[in-house]
């Protein structure tokens, strides 16, 4: 089960029926997201397998999974913002239970999830799941 | 009369849609689409003419050998080479340049020797020379391009010192579209007794060639950019260099006799063609080159010059876009970045949604990216079948991207 905030995102997307508007919203979410400190953009936080540069920085607090992220590509930043709505604040044990493909499908963004896509969304989700499992 | 709309009908893939939009294929610099005659030739080769080459005495082996060997002559004609024994068939430019690195350069270079390169070389014309740097202490000397992306041939010639053993240079930049005056470089290098390898991957696609007049020592081409199958290609090696070159790969075809204590090599060019080659790919390449020569390389060049001028004019109208590579006589290859926060991948994602295929990234030219101070660019590279209407689609898609990201 994803975070309640994610349901709000789903509602926002529900009104948008063409891809331009969905992209516009994703990009806007990326713009509104606080950037990651430059000091945290290090090899340890860098996610491989992305065509652009992507960093994810996890933080475990009181058994819950939190993370911040950033990218030099605006669409990817937006996708990170979406992932934060999906995962940030979940109990550690819940993270791996989220069906990311299905949830993102509800936003009409699942075309980003095919293996050939080089934006690294799959790699980011994999990193998040691994970090949560390792911390549990 | 060059009727691009008729020519487009020769390329079945151009009539398909992507993301619900008509395909606008502007990634020809990475690989070109194939005309039906090439697709048919490949199918027919497997369906009716296939066997291994140079081996059997049976009917099909003779037929396949005849078809395959005929391509050597086609490539020679395409390149303007009278003596087709200077043409070595291979899988493409990367193999060709590696063959020269291993077979010609490695045995004759030692620590402190130099290879002169430009900063706009493709990795295929960089990494094999790094092998010599790493393994033998060979020095790489880099020649810069100016702010327009032009390469001064005299700067290349001036970089040649007493220890320089080779100049390795592109004829046409895959990112900037810059056409290099390789004739001046070859003449200048030869006056100093230094051979020149030319990476012709891009140039061969866009302009008529006369290698006998140009007189390079090595000239590498790749089939998949020439509207032929992937895994096909060739390298021209001048007779004098052929005599100096050692075989790069050993195996079947390149030998005459093999004994426990001795091996006698075949004569060039087969000496440099080990193993079962890309038989069908090569046959397909021959058909692709015949197709291009049928259209006429001058006509293709003229058509692409019109596309270049129109694209340049339209891109110049977008004041939020920076184009890298602005020489007057460049090829119809446009690399660009959007001023502001949008990444090349952001832009290409939006273009893709509009059916426009471009390349985004580093384009296998790390040193050039460093030189230009950009992390990644988008590149629209045109081919013989592109139209001005497609340029308009590109511009509309770019305006949408600017609206989304700007």
Coordinates of C-alpha atoms in Angstrom, one line a residue:
Chain A
X1 CA 0.0 0.0 0.0
X2 CA 1.4 3.3 -1.0
X3 CA 1.4 6.5 0.9
X4 CA -1.9 8.5 1.2
X5 CA -0.1 11.5 -0.5
X6 CA 0.2 9.3 -3.6
X7 CA -3.6 9.0 -3.8
X8 CA -3.7 12.8 -4.1
X9 CA -1.3 12.6 -7.0
X10 CA -3.5 9.9 -8.6
X11 CA -6.4 12.3 -8.3
X12 CA -4.4 15.1 -9.9
X13 CA -3.5 12.9 -12.8
X14 CA -7.0 11.6 -13.2
X15 CA -8.1 14.9 -14.7
X16 CA -5.4 14.9 -17.3
X17 CA -6.1 12.9 -20.4
X18 CA -3.2 13.8 -22.7
X19 CA 0.4 13.0 -22.3
X20 CA 1.5 16.6 -22.6
X21 CA -0.4 17.6 -19.5
X22 CA 0.8 14.6 -17.6
X23 CA 4.4 15.4 -18.5
X24 CA 3.7 19.1 -17.5
X25 CA 2.6 17.9 -14.1
X26 CA 5.5 15.6 -13.6
X27 CA 7.9 18.4 -14.6
X28 CA 6.2 20.7 -12.2
X29 CA 6.5 18.2 -9.4
X30 CA 10.2 18.0 -10.1
X31 CA 10.5 21.8 -10.1
X32 CA 8.8 22.0 -6.7
X33 CA 11.0 19.3 -5.2
X34 CA 13.8 20.6 -3.0
X35 CA 17.1 19.8 -4.6
X36 CA 19.5 17.4 -3.0
X37 CA 22.6 19.0 -1.3
X38 CA 25.5 19.0 -3.7
X39 CA 27.5 17.3 -0.9
X40 CA 25.2 14.3 -1.1
X41 CA 25.8 13.9 -4.9
X42 CA 28.5 11.3 -4.5
X43 CA 29.3 7.9 -6.0
X44 CA 27.5 6.2 -3.1
X45 CA 24.2 7.9 -3.9
X46 CA 24.5 7.7 -7.6
X47 CA 22.2 5.3 -9.4
X48 CA 23.7 3.4 -12.3
X49 CA 21.7 2.5 -15.3
X50 CA 20.3 5.9 -15.9
X51 CA 21.0 7.9 -19.1
X52 CA 21.1 11.1 -17.1
X53 CA 22.7 11.5 -13.7
X54 CA 20.5 10.4 -10.8
X55 CA 21.2 10.4 -7.1
X56 CA 19.1 8.9 -4.3
X57 CA 19.9 9.5 -0.6
X58 CA 18.0 7.3 1.9
X59 CA 17.3 8.1 5.5
X60 CA 15.8 5.6 8.0
X61 CA 13.9 7.2 10.9
X62 CA 11.9 5.4 13.5
X63 CA 11.6 2.3 11.3
X64 CA 10.3 4.3 8.3
X65 CA 11.9 4.8 5.0
X66 CA 12.6 8.3 3.8
X67 CA 14.7 9.5 0.8
X68 CA 15.7 12.5 -1.2
X69 CA 16.8 12.5 -4.7
X70 CA 17.9 14.6 -7.7
X71 CA 18.8 14.4 -11.3
X72 CA 20.2 16.7 -14.0
X73 CA 17.2 15.9 -16.2
X74 CA 13.9 17.6 -15.5
X75 CA 11.6 14.7 -16.3
X76 CA 13.7 12.4 -14.1
X77 CA 13.5 14.9 -11.3
X78 CA 9.8 14.8 -11.7
X79 CA 9.7 11.0 -11.6
X80 CA 11.8 11.1 -8.4
X81 CA 9.2 13.5 -6.9
X82 CA 6.5 11.0 -7.9
X83 CA 8.5 8.1 -6.3
X84 CA 8.8 10.2 -3.1
X85 CA 5.0 10.4 -3.0
X86 CA 4.9 6.7 -3.4
X87 CA 7.5 5.6 -0.9
X88 CA 8.7 8.3 1.4
X89 CA 7.6 7.7 5.0
X90 CA 6.6 4.0 4.5
X91 CA 7.4 1.5 7.3
X92 CA 10.5 -0.3 6.1
X93 CA 8.6 -3.6 5.7
X94 CA 6.1 -2.0 3.4
X95 CA 8.5 -0.6 0.8
X96 CA 9.0 -3.9 -1.1
X97 CA 5.3 -4.6 -1.1
X98 CA 4.5 -1.6 -3.3
X99 CA 3.7 -2.7 -6.8
X100 CA 5.4 0.3 -8.5
X101 CA 4.4 -0.8 -12.0
X102 CA 0.7 -0.9 -11.1
X103 CA 0.8 2.3 -9.1
X104 CA 2.6 4.3 -11.8
X105 CA 0.2 2.8 -14.3
X106 CA -2.6 4.6 -12.4
X107 CA -0.8 7.9 -13.4
X108 CA -0.4 6.8 -17.1
X109 CA 3.3 6.9 -16.6
X110 CA 4.0 3.2 -17.0
X111 CA 5.5 3.7 -20.5
X112 CA 8.6 4.8 -18.5
X113 CA 9.0 1.4 -17.0
X114 CA 9.9 -0.7 -20.0
X115 CA 13.3 -2.3 -19.9
X116 CA 14.5 -0.4 -22.9
X117 CA 13.8 3.0 -21.3
X118 CA 17.0 4.6 -20.2
X119 CA 15.6 7.1 -17.8
X120 CA 16.4 4.8 -15.0
X121 CA 13.1 4.6 -13.3
X122 CA 13.5 0.9 -12.9
X123 CA 16.9 1.3 -11.5
X124 CA 15.7 3.9 -9.0
X125 CA 12.8 1.6 -7.8
X126 CA 15.3 -1.2 -7.5
X127 CA 17.6 0.9 -5.4
X128 CA 14.8 2.1 -3.1
X129 CA 13.6 -1.5 -2.5
X130 CA 17.1 -2.8 -1.9
X131 CA 17.9 0.0 0.6
X132 CA 14.7 -0.6 2.5
X133 CA 15.2 -4.4 2.7
X134 CA 18.8 -3.9 3.8
X135 CA 17.8 -1.5 6.5
X136 CA 15.0 -3.7 7.8
Chain B
X1 CA 15.4 15.0 -60.7
X2 CA 15.8 13.9 -57.1
X3 CA 12.2 13.2 -55.9
X4 CA 12.5 12.6 -52.2
X5 CA 8.9 11.6 -51.9
X6 CA 9.4 8.8 -54.4
X7 CA 12.7 7.8 -52.7
X8 CA 10.9 7.6 -49.3
X9 CA 8.7 4.9 -50.8
X10 CA 11.8 2.7 -51.1
X11 CA 12.2 2.7 -47.3
X12 CA 9.3 0.7 -45.8
X13 CA 10.0 1.7 -42.2
X14 CA 9.5 5.4 -43.0
X15 CA 5.8 4.8 -43.4
X16 CA 5.3 3.5 -39.9
X17 CA 4.1 5.4 -36.9
X18 CA 5.7 5.8 -33.4
X19 CA 3.8 6.9 -30.4
X20 CA 0.8 7.5 -32.7
X21 CA 2.7 9.9 -34.9
X22 CA 4.4 9.5 -38.3
X23 CA 8.0 8.6 -37.8
X24 CA 10.4 11.4 -38.4
X25 CA 13.8 9.6 -38.4
X26 CA 16.6 12.0 -37.7
X27 CA 19.0 9.6 -36.1
X28 CA 20.8 8.7 -39.3
X29 CA 24.2 9.5 -37.8
X30 CA 23.7 6.5 -35.5
X31 CA 22.4 4.2 -38.1
X32 CA 20.4 4.6 -41.4
X33 CA 17.2 2.9 -42.4
X34 CA 17.3 0.3 -45.2
X35 CA 15.7 0.4 -48.7
X36 CA 13.5 -2.5 -49.8
X37 CA 16.2 -3.6 -52.3
X38 CA 18.6 -4.2 -49.4
X39 CA 15.9 -6.0 -47.4
X40 CA 15.1 -8.1 -50.4
X41 CA 18.7 -8.9 -51.2
X42 CA 19.3 -10.1 -47.6
X43 CA 16.2 -12.3 -47.7
X44 CA 17.1 -13.6 -51.2
X45 CA 20.7 -14.3 -50.1
X46 CA 19.4 -16.5 -47.3
X47 CA 16.5 -18.0 -49.2
X48 CA 18.3 -18.8 -52.5
X49 CA 22.0 -18.1 -52.5
X50 CA 23.4 -19.0 -49.1
X51 CA 26.5 -21.0 -48.4
X52 CA 29.9 -20.3 -46.9
X53 CA 32.3 -18.4 -49.1
X54 CA 35.8 -19.3 -50.5
X55 CA 35.5 -22.9 -49.4
X56 CA 33.2 -25.3 -51.2
X57 CA 33.4 -26.2 -54.8
X58 CA 29.7 -26.8 -55.0
X59 CA 27.2 -24.6 -56.8
X60 CA 25.9 -22.6 -53.8
X61 CA 29.3 -21.9 -52.4
X62 CA 30.5 -20.6 -55.8
X63 CA 27.3 -18.5 -56.1
X64 CA 27.7 -17.0 -52.6
X65 CA 31.4 -16.4 -53.2
X66 CA 30.7 -14.6 -56.4
X67 CA 28.0 -12.4 -54.8
X68 CA 30.2 -11.7 -51.8
X69 CA 33.4 -11.0 -53.7
X70 CA 31.5 -8.8 -56.2
X71 CA 30.9 -6.4 -53.3
X72 CA 34.6 -5.7 -53.0
X73 CA 34.4 -4.2 -56.5
X74 CA 31.3 -2.2 -55.7
X75 CA 32.9 -0.7 -52.6
X76 CA 36.0 0.1 -54.7
X77 CA 33.8 1.9 -57.2
X78 CA 31.9 3.7 -54.5
X79 CA 35.1 4.9 -52.9
X80 CA 36.9 5.8 -56.1
X81 CA 39.5 3.1 -55.8
X82 CA 40.8 1.5 -59.0
X83 CA 42.6 -1.4 -57.3
X84 CA 40.0 -3.4 -55.4
X85 CA 42.6 -5.5 -53.6
X86 CA 43.1 -2.5 -51.3
X87 CA 39.6 -3.0 -49.9
X88 CA 39.4 -5.2 -46.8
X89 CA 35.9 -6.3 -46.0
X90 CA 34.9 -6.3 -42.3
X91 CA 32.1 -5.6 -39.9
X92 CA 32.5 -1.8 -39.9
X93 CA 34.7 1.1 -38.9
X94 CA 35.4 -0.1 -35.4
X95 CA 36.9 -3.4 -36.7
X96 CA 38.8 -1.5 -39.4
X97 CA 40.5 0.9 -37.1
X98 CA 41.3 -1.8 -34.5
X99 CA 42.8 -3.9 -37.3
X100 CA 45.1 -1.0 -38.1
X101 CA 45.9 -0.4 -34.5
X102 CA 46.9 -4.1 -33.8
X103 CA 48.2 -5.1 -37.2
X104 CA 50.0 -2.0 -38.4
X105 CA 50.6 0.5 -35.5
X106 CA 51.4 -1.8 -32.6
X107 CA 54.3 -3.6 -34.2
X108 CA 56.0 -0.4 -35.4
X109 CA 55.5 2.0 -32.5
X110 CA 57.4 2.3 -29.2
X111 CA 57.3 4.4 -26.1
X112 CA 57.4 8.1 -26.9
X113 CA 56.1 7.8 -30.5
X114 CA 53.0 9.9 -31.2
X115 CA 49.7 9.7 -32.8
X116 CA 48.0 13.0 -33.8
X117 CA 44.2 13.1 -33.4
X118 CA 41.5 15.8 -33.4
X119 CA 39.3 16.4 -30.3
X120 CA 36.2 15.5 -32.4
X121 CA 37.1 11.9 -33.1
X122 CA 34.6 9.2 -32.4
X123 CA 35.5 6.7 -29.7
X124 CA 36.2 4.1 -32.5
X125 CA 39.0 6.4 -33.6
X126 CA 40.3 7.1 -30.0
X127 CA 40.1 3.9 -27.9
X128 CA 42.2 1.7 -30.2
X129 CA 45.0 4.4 -29.9
X130 CA 44.5 4.5 -26.1
X131 CA 45.5 0.8 -26.2
X132 CA 48.8 1.8 -27.7
X133 CA 49.2 4.6 -25.1
X134 CA 48.4 2.1 -22.2
X135 CA 50.4 -0.8 -23.5
X136 CA 53.3 0.8 -25.3
X137 CA 53.7 4.3 -24.0
X138 CA 52.6 5.9 -27.2
X139 CA 51.6 9.6 -26.8
X140 CA 48.3 10.9 -28.1
X141 CA 48.5 14.5 -29.4
X142 CA 45.2 16.3 -29.6
X143 CA 44.3 19.1 -32.0
X144 CA 41.5 21.4 -31.0
X145 CA 38.6 22.7 -33.1
X146 CA 37.6 26.3 -33.0
X147 CA 34.4 27.7 -31.6
X148 CA 32.5 27.0 -34.8
X149 CA 33.8 23.4 -34.8
X150 CA 36.2 24.0 -37.6
X151 CA 39.5 22.1 -37.7
X152 CA 42.5 24.0 -39.2
X153 CA 44.3 21.4 -41.3
X154 CA 47.6 23.4 -40.8
X155 CA 47.2 22.9 -37.0
X156 CA 47.1 19.1 -37.6
X157 CA 50.1 19.3 -39.8
X158 CA 51.9 21.5 -37.3
X159 CA 51.2 19.0 -34.6
X160 CA 53.2 16.4 -36.5
X161 CA 56.7 16.1 -34.9
X162 CA 59.7 13.8 -35.4
X163 CA 58.1 11.1 -33.2
X164 CA 54.7 11.2 -34.9
X165 CA 54.0 7.9 -36.6
X166 CA 50.3 8.3 -37.6
X167 CA 47.6 10.9 -38.0
X168 CA 44.1 9.6 -37.2
X169 CA 41.4 12.0 -38.2
X170 CA 37.7 12.0 -39.0
X171 CA 36.5 13.2 -42.5
X172 CA 33.2 14.4 -41.1
X173 CA 32.3 14.9 -37.4
X174 CA 29.4 12.8 -36.3
X175 CA 28.4 15.5 -33.8
X176 CA 29.3 18.9 -35.3
X177 CA 28.8 18.0 -38.9
X178 CA 32.2 19.6 -39.6
X179 CA 33.7 18.5 -42.9
X180 CA 37.5 18.2 -42.4
X181 CA 39.9 19.2 -45.2
X182 CA 41.6 15.8 -45.1
X183 CA 43.2 16.4 -48.5
X184 CA 45.4 19.1 -47.0
X185 CA 46.1 17.0 -44.0
X186 CA 47.1 14.0 -46.0
X187 CA 49.3 16.0 -48.3
X188 CA 50.9 17.8 -45.4
X189 CA 51.4 14.6 -43.4
X190 CA 52.9 12.8 -46.4
X191 CA 55.3 15.6 -47.0
X192 CA 56.6 14.8 -43.5
X193 CA 56.5 11.1 -44.2
X194 CA 53.6 10.3 -41.8
X195 CA 50.7 8.1 -42.9
X196 CA 47.1 9.2 -42.3
X197 CA 44.1 7.1 -41.2
X198 CA 40.8 8.7 -42.1
X199 CA 37.6 7.7 -40.3
X200 CA 35.1 7.9 -43.1
X201 CA 32.1 6.5 -41.3
X202 CA 30.0 9.7 -41.7
X203 CA 31.7 11.3 -44.8
X204 CA 31.0 8.3 -47.1
X205 CA 27.3 8.7 -46.4
X206 CA 27.1 12.3 -47.4
X207 CA 29.6 13.1 -50.2
X208 CA 31.1 11.6 -53.3
X209 CA 34.6 10.1 -52.6
X210 CA 37.6 9.7 -54.8
X211 CA 40.2 7.9 -52.6
X212 CA 42.7 7.5 -55.4
X213 CA 42.9 11.3 -55.6
X214 CA 42.6 11.8 -51.8
X215 CA 45.4 9.3 -51.2
X216 CA 44.8 8.3 -47.6
X217 CA 46.8 5.4 -46.1
X218 CA 43.7 4.0 -44.4
X219 CA 40.0 4.9 -44.9
X220 CA 37.4 3.2 -42.8
X221 CA 33.7 3.0 -43.6
X222 CA 30.7 1.2 -42.0
X223 CA 27.8 -0.4 -43.8
X224 CA 24.9 0.3 -41.4
X225 CA 25.3 4.1 -41.8
X226 CA 25.3 3.6 -45.6
X227 CA 21.8 2.2 -45.7
X228 CA 23.2 -1.3 -45.6
X229 CA 23.0 -4.1 -43.0
X230 CA 24.6 -3.7 -39.6
X231 CA 27.8 -5.8 -39.3
X232 CA 29.1 -4.9 -42.7
X233 CA 31.8 -2.5 -43.7
X234 CA 35.3 -2.1 -45.2
X235 CA 38.6 -0.4 -44.9
X236 CA 40.7 0.9 -47.7
X237 CA 44.4 0.2 -47.0
X238 CA 46.9 1.6 -49.4
X239 CA 49.1 -1.0 -51.1
X240 CA 52.2 0.3 -49.3
X241 CA 50.6 -0.1 -45.9
X242 CA 49.1 -3.5 -46.8
X243 CA 52.6 -4.7 -47.3
X244 CA 53.6 -3.5 -43.9
X245 CA 50.6 -4.7 -42.0
X246 CA 50.4 -7.9 -39.9
X247 CA 47.3 -9.9 -39.7
X248 CA 45.1 -8.8 -36.8
X249 CA 43.0 -12.0 -36.4
X250 CA 44.0 -15.5 -37.3
X251 CA 41.7 -18.2 -38.6
X252 CA 40.2 -19.6 -41.7
X253 CA 40.3 -17.8 -45.0
X254 CA 43.3 -15.7 -44.2
X255 CA 45.8 -18.6 -44.5
X256 CA 47.1 -20.6 -47.4
X257 CA 48.8 -23.4 -45.5
X258 CA 48.8 -24.3 -41.8
X259 CA 51.3 -26.8 -40.3
X260 CA 52.4 -27.6 -36.8
X261 CA 55.4 -25.4 -37.1
X262 CA 54.5 -23.0 -39.8
X263 CA 51.7 -21.0 -41.3
X264 CA 51.6 -19.4 -44.7
X265 CA 49.2 -16.5 -45.1
X266 CA 46.9 -15.8 -47.9
X267 CA 47.6 -12.7 -50.0
X268 CA 46.0 -9.4 -49.2
X269 CA 43.1 -8.6 -48.9
X270 CA 42.1 -12.0 -47.7
X271 CA 45.1 -12.1 -45.4
X272 CA 43.2 -9.6 -43.3
X273 CA 39.8 -11.3 -43.4
X274 CA 39.9 -14.2 -40.9
X275 CA 37.0 -16.5 -40.3
X276 CA 33.6 -16.7 -41.9
X277 CA 32.7 -13.1 -42.8
X278 CA 29.3 -11.4 -42.6
X279 CA 28.4 -12.9 -46.0
X280 CA 24.8 -11.8 -46.2
X281 CA 25.5 -8.4 -44.6
X282 CA 28.2 -7.7 -47.1
X283 CA 26.0 -8.7 -50.0
X284 CA 23.4 -6.3 -48.6
X285 CA 25.9 -3.6 -48.4
X286 CA 26.8 -4.0 -52.0
X287 CA 23.1 -3.5 -52.9
X288 CA 22.9 -0.4 -50.6
X289 CA 25.9 1.2 -52.3
X290 CA 24.5 0.5 -55.8
X291 CA 21.3 2.1 -54.6
X292 CA 23.2 5.2 -53.4
X293 CA 25.2 5.4 -56.6
X294 CA 22.0 4.9 -58.6
X295 CA 20.6 8.1 -56.9
X296 CA 24.0 9.7 -57.4
X297 CA 26.2 10.8 -54.5
X298 CA 26.2 14.4 -55.9
X299 CA 22.4 14.4 -55.9
X300 CA 22.3 13.1 -52.4
X301 CA 24.8 15.7 -51.3
X302 CA 22.8 18.5 -53.0
X303 CA 19.5 17.3 -51.4
X304 CA 21.1 17.2 -47.9
X305 CA 22.7 20.6 -48.5
X306 CA 19.1 22.0 -49.0
X307 CA 18.0 20.3 -45.8
X308 CA 21.0 21.6 -43.9
X309 CA 20.3 25.2 -45.0
X310 CA 16.7 24.9 -44.2
X311 CA 17.3 23.3 -40.8
X312 CA 20.0 25.9 -40.0
X313 CA 17.5 28.7 -40.8
X314 CA 14.8 27.2 -38.7
X315 CA 17.0 26.5 -35.7
X316 CA 18.5 30.0 -35.9
X317 CA 15.0 31.3 -35.2
X318 CA 14.9 29.6 -31.8
X319 CA 16.9 31.9 -29.6
X320 CA 16.7 29.6 -26.6
X321 CA 18.6 26.9 -28.5
X322 CA 22.4 26.6 -28.9
X323 CA 23.7 24.7 -31.9
X324 CA 27.1 23.2 -31.7
X325 CA 29.0 23.2 -35.0
X326 CA 28.4 26.2 -37.2
X327 CA 30.8 25.9 -40.1
X328 CA 29.2 27.0 -43.5
X329 CA 29.9 23.8 -45.4
X330 CA 28.9 21.3 -42.6
X331 CA 26.9 18.2 -43.2
X332 CA 23.2 18.1 -42.2
X333 CA 24.0 17.1 -38.7
X334 CA 22.9 19.4 -35.9
X335 CA 23.8 19.0 -32.3
X336 CA 22.1 21.3 -29.9
X337 CA 21.3 22.1 -26.3
X338 CA 18.4 24.1 -24.8
X339 CA 19.5 27.1 -22.8
X340 CA 18.3 26.5 -19.3
X341 CA 17.7 23.5 -17.2
X342 CA 16.4 20.9 -19.7
X343 CA 18.7 18.0 -20.2
X344 CA 19.3 16.4 -23.7
X345 CA 17.3 13.4 -22.5
X346 CA 14.4 15.6 -21.5
X347 CA 14.3 17.1 -25.0
X348 CA 14.6 13.8 -26.8
X349 CA 11.8 12.3 -24.6
X350 CA 9.5 15.0 -25.8
X351 CA 10.6 14.7 -29.4
X352 CA 10.1 11.0 -29.3
X353 CA 6.5 11.6 -28.1
X354 CA 6.1 13.6 -31.3
X355 CA 7.5 10.8 -33.4
X356 CA 10.9 12.5 -33.9
X357 CA 13.8 10.2 -33.4
X358 CA 17.1 11.9 -32.4
X359 CA 20.1 10.9 -30.4
X360 CA 20.7 12.3 -27.0
X361 CA 23.8 11.9 -25.0
X362 CA 27.5 11.9 -25.5
X363 CA 27.5 10.5 -29.1
X364 CA 30.7 8.5 -28.4
X365 CA 32.8 11.6 -28.4
X366 CA 33.9 12.1 -24.8
X367 CA 36.9 14.5 -25.6
X368 CA 34.7 16.7 -27.8
X369 CA 32.1 17.0 -25.0
X370 CA 34.8 18.0 -22.6
X371 CA 36.1 20.5 -25.1
X372 CA 32.7 22.0 -25.7
X373 CA 32.0 22.0 -21.9
X374 CA 28.6 20.2 -22.3
X375 CA 27.5 17.0 -20.6
X376 CA 25.2 15.9 -23.4
X377 CA 23.5 17.2 -26.5
X378 CA 20.6 16.2 -28.8
X379 CA 21.6 15.5 -32.3
X380 CA 19.4 15.5 -35.4
X381 CA 21.2 13.9 -38.3
X382 CA 19.7 13.9 -41.7
X383 CA 19.8 11.3 -44.5
X384 CA 18.9 11.0 -48.2
X385 CA 15.2 10.5 -47.5
X386 CA 14.5 13.3 -45.1
X387 CA 12.3 16.3 -46.0
X388 CA 11.8 19.9 -45.1
X389 CA 8.4 19.0 -43.8
X390 CA 10.2 16.8 -41.3
X391 CA 12.4 19.7 -40.3
X392 CA 9.1 21.6 -39.5
X393 CA 7.9 18.7 -37.3
X394 CA 11.3 18.8 -35.5
X395 CA 10.9 22.5 -34.9
X396 CA 7.3 22.2 -33.6
X397 CA 8.4 19.4 -31.2
X398 CA 11.3 21.6 -30.0
X399 CA 8.9 24.4 -29.4
X400 CA 6.7 22.1 -27.3
X401 CA 9.8 21.0 -25.3
X402 CA 10.7 24.6 -24.7
X403 CA 7.2 25.3 -23.6
X404 CA 7.4 22.4 -21.1
X405 CA 10.9 23.0 -19.8
X406 CA 11.6 26.6 -20.5

